[in-house]
Coordinates of N, CA and C in Angstrom, one line a residue:
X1 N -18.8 -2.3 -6.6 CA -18.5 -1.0 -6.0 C -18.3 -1.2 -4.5
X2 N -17.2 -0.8 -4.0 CA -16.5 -1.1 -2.7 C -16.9 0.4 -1.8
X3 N -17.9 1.1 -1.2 CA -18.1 2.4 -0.5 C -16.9 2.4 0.1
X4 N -16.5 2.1 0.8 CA -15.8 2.0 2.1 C -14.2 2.3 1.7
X5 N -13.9 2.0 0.6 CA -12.8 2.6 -0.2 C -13.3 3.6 -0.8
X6 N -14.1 4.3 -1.0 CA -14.5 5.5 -1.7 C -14.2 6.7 -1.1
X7 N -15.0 6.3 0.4 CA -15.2 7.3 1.3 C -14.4 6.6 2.6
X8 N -13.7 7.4 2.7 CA -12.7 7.1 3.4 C -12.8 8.1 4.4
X9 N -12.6 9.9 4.2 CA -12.6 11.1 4.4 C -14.1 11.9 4.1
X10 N -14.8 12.1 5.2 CA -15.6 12.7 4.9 C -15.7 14.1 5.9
X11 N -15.9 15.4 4.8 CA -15.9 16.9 5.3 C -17.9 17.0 5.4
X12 N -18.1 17.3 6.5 CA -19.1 18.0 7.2 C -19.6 19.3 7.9
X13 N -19.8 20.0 6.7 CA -20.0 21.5 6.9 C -20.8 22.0 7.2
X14 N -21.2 22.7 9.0 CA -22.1 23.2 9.9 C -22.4 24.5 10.2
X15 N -23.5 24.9 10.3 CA -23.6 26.4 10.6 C -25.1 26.5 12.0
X16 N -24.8 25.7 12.2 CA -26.0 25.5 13.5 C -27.0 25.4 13.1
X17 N -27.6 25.5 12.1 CA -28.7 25.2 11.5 C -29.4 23.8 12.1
X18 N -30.8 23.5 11.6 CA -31.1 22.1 12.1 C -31.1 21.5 10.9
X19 N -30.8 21.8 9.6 CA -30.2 21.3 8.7 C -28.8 20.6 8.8
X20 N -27.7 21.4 9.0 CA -26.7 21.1 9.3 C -26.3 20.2 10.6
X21 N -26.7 20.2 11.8 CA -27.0 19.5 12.7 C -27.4 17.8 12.0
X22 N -28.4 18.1 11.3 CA -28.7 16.8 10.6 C -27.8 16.3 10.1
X23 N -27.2 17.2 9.2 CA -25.8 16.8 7.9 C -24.6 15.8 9.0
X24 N -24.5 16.6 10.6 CA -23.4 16.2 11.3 C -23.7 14.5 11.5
X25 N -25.0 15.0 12.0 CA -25.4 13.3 12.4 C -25.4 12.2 11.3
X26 N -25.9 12.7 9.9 CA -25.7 11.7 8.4 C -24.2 11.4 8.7
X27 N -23.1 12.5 8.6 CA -22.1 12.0 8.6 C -21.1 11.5 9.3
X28 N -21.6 11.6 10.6 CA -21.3 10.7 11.6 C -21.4 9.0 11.5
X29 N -23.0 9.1 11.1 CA -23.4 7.6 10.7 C -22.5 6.7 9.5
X30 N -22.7 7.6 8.8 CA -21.6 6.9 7.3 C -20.3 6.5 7.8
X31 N -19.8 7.7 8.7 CA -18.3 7.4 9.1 C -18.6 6.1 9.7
X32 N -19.5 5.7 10.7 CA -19.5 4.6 11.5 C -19.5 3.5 11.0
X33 N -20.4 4.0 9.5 CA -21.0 2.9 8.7 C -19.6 1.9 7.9
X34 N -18.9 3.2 7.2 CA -17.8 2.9 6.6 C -16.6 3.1 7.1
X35 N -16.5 3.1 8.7 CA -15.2 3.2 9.0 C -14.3 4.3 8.3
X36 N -15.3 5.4 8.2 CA -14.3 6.4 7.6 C -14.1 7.4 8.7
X37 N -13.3 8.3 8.5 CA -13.0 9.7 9.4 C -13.7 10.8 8.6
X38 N -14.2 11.5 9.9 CA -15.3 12.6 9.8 C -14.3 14.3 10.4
X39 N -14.4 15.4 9.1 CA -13.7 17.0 9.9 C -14.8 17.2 9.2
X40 N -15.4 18.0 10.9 CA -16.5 19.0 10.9 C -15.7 20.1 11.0
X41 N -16.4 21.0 10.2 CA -15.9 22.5 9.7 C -16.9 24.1 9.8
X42 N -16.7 24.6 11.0 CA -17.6 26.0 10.6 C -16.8 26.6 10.2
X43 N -17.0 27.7 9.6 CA -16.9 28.7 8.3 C -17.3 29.9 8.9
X44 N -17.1 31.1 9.6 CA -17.3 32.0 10.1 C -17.0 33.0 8.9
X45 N -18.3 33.8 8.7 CA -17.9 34.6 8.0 C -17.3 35.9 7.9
X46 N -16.6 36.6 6.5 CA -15.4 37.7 7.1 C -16.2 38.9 6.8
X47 N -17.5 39.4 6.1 CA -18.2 40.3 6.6 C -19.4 40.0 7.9
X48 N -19.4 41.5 8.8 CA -20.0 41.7 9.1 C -21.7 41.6 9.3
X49 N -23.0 40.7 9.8 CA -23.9 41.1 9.7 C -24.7 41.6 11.0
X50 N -25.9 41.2 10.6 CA -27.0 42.0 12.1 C -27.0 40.7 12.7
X51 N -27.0 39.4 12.5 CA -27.1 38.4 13.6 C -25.6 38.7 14.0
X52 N -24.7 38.9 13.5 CA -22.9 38.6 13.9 C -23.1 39.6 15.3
X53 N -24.0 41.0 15.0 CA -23.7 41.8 16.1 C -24.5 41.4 17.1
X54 N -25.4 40.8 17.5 CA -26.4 40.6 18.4 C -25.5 38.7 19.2
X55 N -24.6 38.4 18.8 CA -24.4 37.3 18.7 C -22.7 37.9 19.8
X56 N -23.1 36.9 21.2 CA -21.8 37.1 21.7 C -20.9 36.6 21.8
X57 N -20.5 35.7 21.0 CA -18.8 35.3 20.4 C -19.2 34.1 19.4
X58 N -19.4 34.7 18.2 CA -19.7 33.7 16.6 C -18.5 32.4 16.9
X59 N -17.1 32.6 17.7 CA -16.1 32.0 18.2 C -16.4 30.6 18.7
X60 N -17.1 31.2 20.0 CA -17.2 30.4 21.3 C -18.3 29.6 20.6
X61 N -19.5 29.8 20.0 CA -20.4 29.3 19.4 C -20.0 28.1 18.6
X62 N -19.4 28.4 17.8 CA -18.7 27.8 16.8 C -18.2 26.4 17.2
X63 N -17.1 26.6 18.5 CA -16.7 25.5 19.1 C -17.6 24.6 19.9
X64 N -18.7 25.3 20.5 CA -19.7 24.6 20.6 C -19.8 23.4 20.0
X65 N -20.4 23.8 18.8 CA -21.3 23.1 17.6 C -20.1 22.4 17.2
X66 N -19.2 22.7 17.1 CA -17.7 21.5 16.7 C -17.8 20.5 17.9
X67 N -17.5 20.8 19.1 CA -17.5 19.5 20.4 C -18.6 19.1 20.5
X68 N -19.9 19.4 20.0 CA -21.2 18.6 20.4 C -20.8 17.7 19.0
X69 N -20.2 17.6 17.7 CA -20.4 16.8 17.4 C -19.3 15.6 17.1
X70 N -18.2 16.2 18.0 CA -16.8 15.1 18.2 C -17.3 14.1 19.3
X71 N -18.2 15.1 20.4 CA -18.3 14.1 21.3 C -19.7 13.5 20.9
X72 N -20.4 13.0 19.9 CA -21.1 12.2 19.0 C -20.5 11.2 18.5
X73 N -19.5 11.9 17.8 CA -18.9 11.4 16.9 C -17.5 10.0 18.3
X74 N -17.3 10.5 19.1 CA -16.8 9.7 20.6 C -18.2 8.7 20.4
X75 N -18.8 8.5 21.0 CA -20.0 7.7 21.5 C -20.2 6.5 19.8
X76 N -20.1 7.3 19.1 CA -20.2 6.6 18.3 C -19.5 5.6 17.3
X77 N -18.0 6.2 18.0 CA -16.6 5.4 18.1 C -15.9 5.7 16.3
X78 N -16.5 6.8 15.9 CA -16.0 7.8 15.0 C -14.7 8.7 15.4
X79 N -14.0 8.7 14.1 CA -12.8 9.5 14.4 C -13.3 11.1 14.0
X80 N -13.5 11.9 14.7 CA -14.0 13.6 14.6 C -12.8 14.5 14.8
X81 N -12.5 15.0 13.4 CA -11.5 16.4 14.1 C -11.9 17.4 13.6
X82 N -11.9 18.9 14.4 CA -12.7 19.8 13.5 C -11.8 20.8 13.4
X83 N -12.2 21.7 13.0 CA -11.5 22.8 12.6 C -12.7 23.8 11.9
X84 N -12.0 25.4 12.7 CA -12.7 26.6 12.5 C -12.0 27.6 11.2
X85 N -12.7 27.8 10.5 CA -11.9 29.1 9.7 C -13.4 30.7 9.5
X86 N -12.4 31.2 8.7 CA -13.3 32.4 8.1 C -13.1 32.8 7.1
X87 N -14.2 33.4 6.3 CA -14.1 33.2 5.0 C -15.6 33.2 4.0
X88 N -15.5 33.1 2.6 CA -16.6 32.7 2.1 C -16.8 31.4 2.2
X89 N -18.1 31.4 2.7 CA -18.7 29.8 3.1 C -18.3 28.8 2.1
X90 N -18.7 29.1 0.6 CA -18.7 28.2 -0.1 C -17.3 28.0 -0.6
X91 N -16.0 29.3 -0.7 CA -15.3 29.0 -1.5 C -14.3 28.1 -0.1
X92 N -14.7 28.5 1.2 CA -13.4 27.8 1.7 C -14.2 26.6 1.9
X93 N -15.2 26.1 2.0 CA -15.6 24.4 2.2 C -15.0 23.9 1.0
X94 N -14.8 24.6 -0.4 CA -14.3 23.6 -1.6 C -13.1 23.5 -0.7
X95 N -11.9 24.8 -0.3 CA -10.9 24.7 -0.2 C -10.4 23.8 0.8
X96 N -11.4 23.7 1.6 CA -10.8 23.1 2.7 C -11.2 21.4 2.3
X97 N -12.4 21.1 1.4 CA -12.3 19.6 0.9 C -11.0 19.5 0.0
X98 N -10.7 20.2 -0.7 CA -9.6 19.7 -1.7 C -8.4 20.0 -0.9
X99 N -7.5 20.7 0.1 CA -6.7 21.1 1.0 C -6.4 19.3 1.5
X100 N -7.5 18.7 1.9 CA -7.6 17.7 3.0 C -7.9 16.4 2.3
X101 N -8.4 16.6 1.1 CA -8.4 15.4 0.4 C -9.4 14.4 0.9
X102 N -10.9 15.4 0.6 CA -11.8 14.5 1.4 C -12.5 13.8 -0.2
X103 N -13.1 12.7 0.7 CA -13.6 12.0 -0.1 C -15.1 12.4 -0.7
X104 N -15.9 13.0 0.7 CA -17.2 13.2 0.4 C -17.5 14.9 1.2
X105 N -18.6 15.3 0.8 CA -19.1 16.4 1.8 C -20.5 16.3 1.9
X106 N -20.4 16.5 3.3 CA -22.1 16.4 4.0 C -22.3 17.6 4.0
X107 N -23.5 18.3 4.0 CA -23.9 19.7 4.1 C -26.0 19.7 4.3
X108 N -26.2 20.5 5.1 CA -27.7 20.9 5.3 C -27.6 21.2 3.8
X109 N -29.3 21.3 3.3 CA -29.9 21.1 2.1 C -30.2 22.5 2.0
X110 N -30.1 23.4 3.1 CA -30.4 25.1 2.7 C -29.8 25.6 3.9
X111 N -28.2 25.3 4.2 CA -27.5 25.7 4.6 C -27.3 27.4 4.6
X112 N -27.3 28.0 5.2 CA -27.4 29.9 5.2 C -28.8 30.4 5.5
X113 N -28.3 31.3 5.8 CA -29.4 32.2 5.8 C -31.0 32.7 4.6
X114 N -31.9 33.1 4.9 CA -32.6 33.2 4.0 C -32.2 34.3 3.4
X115 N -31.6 35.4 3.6 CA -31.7 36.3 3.1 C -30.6 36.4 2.3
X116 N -29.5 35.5 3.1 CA -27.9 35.5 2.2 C -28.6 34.5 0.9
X117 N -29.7 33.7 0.9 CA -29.6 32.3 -0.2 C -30.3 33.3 -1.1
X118 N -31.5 34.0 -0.8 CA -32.0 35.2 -1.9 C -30.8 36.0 -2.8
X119 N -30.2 37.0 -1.8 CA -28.9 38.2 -2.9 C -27.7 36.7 -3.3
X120 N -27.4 35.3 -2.9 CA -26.2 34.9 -3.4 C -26.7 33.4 -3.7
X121 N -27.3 33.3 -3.5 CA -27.7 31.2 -3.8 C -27.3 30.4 -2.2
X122 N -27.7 29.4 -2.7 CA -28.0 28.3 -1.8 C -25.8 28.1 -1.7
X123 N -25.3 27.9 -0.4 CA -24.2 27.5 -0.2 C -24.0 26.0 -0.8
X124 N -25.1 25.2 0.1 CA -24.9 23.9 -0.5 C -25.0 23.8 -2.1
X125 N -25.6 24.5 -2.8 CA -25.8 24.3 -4.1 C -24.5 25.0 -5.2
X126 N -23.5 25.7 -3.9 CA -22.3 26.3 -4.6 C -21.4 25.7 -4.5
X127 N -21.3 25.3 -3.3 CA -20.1 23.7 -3.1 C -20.4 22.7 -4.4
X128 N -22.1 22.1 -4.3 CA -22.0 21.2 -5.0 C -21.7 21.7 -6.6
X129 N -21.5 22.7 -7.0 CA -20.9 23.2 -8.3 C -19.5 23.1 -8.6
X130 N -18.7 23.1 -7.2 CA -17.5 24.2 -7.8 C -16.0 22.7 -6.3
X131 N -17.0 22.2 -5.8 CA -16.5 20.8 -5.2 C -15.7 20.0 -6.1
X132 N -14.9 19.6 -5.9 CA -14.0 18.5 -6.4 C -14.4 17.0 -5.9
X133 N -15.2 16.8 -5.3 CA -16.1 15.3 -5.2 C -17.2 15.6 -5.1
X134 N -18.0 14.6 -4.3 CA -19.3 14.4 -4.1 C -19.9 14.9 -3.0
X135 N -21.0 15.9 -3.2 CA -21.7 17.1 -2.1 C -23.1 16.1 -1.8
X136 N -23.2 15.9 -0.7 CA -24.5 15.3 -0.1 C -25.1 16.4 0.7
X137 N -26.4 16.4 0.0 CA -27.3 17.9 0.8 C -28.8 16.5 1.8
X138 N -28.6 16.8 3.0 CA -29.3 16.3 3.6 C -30.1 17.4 4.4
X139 N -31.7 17.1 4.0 CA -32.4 17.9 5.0 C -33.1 17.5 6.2
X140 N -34.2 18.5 7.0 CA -34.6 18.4 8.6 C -35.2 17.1 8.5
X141 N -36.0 16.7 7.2 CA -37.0 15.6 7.1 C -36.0 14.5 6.9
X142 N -35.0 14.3 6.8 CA -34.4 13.2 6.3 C -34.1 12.4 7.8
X143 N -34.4 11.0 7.5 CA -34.3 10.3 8.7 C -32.5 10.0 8.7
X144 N -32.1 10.2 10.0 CA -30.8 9.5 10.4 C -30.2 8.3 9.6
X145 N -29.3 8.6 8.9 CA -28.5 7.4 8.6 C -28.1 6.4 9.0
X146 N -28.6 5.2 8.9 CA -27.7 3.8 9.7 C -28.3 4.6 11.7
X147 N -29.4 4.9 11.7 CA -29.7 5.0 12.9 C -30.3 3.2 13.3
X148 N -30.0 3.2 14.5 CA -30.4 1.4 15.0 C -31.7 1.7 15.0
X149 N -32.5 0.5 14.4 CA -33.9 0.8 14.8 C -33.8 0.5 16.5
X150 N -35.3 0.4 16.8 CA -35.4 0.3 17.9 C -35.5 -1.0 18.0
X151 N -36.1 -1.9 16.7 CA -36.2 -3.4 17.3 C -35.3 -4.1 16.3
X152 N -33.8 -3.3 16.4 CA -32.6 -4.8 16.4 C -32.9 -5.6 16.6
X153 N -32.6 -6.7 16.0 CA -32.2 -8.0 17.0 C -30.9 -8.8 16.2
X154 N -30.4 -7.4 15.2 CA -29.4 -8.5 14.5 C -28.3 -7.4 13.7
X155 N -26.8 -7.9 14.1 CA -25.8 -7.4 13.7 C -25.6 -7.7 11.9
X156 N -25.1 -7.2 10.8 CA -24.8 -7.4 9.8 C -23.6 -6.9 9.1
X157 N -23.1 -7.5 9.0 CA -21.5 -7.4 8.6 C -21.1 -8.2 6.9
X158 N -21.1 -6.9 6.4 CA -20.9 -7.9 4.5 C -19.0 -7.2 4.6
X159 N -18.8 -8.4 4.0 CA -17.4 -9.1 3.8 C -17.0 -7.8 2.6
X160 N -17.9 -7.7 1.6 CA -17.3 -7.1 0.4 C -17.1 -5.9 0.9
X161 N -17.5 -4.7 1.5 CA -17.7 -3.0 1.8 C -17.1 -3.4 3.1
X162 N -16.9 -4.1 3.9 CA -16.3 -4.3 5.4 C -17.6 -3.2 6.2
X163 N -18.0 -3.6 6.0 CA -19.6 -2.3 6.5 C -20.2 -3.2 7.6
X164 N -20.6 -2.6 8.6 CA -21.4 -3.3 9.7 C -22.8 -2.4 9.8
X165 N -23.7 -3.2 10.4 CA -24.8 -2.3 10.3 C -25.9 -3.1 11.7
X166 N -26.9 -2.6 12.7 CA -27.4 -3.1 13.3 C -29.2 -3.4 12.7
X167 N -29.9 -3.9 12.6 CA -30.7 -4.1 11.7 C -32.2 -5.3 12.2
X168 N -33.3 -4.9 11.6 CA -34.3 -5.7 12.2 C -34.9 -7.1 11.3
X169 N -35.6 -7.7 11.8 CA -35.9 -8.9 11.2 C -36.1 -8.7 10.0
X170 N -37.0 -7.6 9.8 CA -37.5 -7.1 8.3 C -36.2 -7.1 7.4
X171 N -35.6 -5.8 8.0 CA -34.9 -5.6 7.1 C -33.5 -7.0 6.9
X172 N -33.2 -7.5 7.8 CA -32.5 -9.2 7.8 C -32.8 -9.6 6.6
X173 N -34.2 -9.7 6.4 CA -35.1 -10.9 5.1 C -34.5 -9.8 3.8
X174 N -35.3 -8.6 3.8 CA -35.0 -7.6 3.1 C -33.4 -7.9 2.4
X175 N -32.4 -7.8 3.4 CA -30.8 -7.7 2.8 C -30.3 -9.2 2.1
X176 N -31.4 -10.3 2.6 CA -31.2 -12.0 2.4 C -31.4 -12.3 0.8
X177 N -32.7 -11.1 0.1 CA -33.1 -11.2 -0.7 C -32.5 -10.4 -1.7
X178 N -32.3 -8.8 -1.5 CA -31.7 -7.9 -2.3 C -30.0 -7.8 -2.3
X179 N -29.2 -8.6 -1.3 CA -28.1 -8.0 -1.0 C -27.8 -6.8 0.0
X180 N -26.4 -6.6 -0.2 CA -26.1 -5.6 1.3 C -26.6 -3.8 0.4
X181 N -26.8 -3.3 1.4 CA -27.8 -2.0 0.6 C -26.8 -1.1 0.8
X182 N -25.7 -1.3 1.1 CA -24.3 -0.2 0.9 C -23.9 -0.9 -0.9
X183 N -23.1 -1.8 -0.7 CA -22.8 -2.4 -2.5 C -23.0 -3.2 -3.1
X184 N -24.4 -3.7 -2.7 CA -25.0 -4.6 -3.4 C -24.5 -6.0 -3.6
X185 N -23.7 -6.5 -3.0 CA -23.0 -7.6 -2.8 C -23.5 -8.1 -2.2
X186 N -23.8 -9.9 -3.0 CA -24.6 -10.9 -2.3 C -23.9 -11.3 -0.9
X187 N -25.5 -11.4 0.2 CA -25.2 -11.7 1.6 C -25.2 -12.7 1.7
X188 N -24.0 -13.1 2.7 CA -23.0 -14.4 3.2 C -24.0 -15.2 3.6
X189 N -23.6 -16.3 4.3 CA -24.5 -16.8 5.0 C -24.2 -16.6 6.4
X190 N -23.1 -16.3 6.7 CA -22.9 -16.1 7.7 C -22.3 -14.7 8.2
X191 N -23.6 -13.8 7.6 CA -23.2 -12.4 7.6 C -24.3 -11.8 8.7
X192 N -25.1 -12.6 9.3 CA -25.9 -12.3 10.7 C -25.5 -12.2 12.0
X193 N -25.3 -11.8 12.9 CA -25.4 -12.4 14.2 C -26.5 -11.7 15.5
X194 N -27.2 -12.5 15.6 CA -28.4 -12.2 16.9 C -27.2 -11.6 17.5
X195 N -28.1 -10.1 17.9 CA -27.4 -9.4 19.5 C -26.8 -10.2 20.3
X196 N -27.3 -10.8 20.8 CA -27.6 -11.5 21.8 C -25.5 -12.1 21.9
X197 N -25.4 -12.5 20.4 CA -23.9 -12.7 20.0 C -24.0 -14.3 19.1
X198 N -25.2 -14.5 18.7 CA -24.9 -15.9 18.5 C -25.4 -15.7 16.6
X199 N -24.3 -16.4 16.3 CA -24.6 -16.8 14.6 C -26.2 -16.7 13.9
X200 N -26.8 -15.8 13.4 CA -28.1 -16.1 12.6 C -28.0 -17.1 11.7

């Protein structure tokens, strides 16, 4: 199983939430991970509510939360392009993954409002119905994807997934023994390299 040819295109769909914020940063990581391209997408919606009114440009907001995560997605040497629409949440994220021909979709794990998930369901749980690939619901508790630990001390690059990853001693022995934890493909010998730059 080759990831990196799978997911190629991955859609990540935000609503400021600190779910969704999460979902940006999972799929930031993956992109990095797999050298794929990442479109973040808000979804403004076309009725009216009581946050929309108290709220001074749903617009400007919007763009916000789109540039905080291109320029993430910069730093992290990810390709980010976003795009704004309006609409029903769930039917334009199918539309706009099948429009664009994404590979995957990131989404907060209780994406919406409480009060909209009560009268209509969970958004992420309508994408993942009615989506044409694979819906990843990531929540607040979920730790960062492919985040560097703190005590790297070693680059890892498997040949089969073209996947790079930065990684600690532990987990080094860990990948020595089980293979690479993207596709399982036994690790090289010369699939290490100390930070530092020198051959493990």
């Amino acid at each position: 199983m080759v990831l990196n040819n799978m997911y190629r295109d991955i859609l990540v769909a935000t609503n400021g939430s600190s779910e969704s914020q999460r979902a940006a940063d999972h799929a930031i990581g993956l992109g990095r991970a797999l050298d794929a391209d990442v479109h973040a997408l808000v979804v403004l919606s076309d009725g009216i509510t009581a946050r929309d009114q108290i709220r001074a440009s749903p617009e400007e907001e919007a763009n916000e939360r789109l540039e905080t995560i291109k320029e993430t997605g910069d730093t992290q040497g990810v390709a980010v392009t976003t795009e704004t629409r309006t609409g029903s949440p769930c039917e334009t994220i199918v539309e706009v993954a099948d429009e664009r021909d994404m590979d995957l979709v990131v989404m907060g794990a209780t994406v919406g409002r409480k009060a909209d998930r009560i009268l209509h369901g969970s958004t992420t749980q309508c994408v993942s119905n009615k989506a044409p690939v694979p819906v990843m619901a990531v929540d607040t508790e979920t730790r960062p994807i492919f985040e560097q630990p703190e005590d790297a001390q070693y680059r890892f690059y498997c040949t089969s997934c073209d996947s790079t990853l930065t990684v600690s001693t532990e987990t080094k022995t860990a990948l020595e023994e089980r293979g690479c934890i993207l596709c399982g493909a036994p690790v090289a010998d010369d699939a290490f390299t100390a930070m530092g730059g020198e051959t493990a």
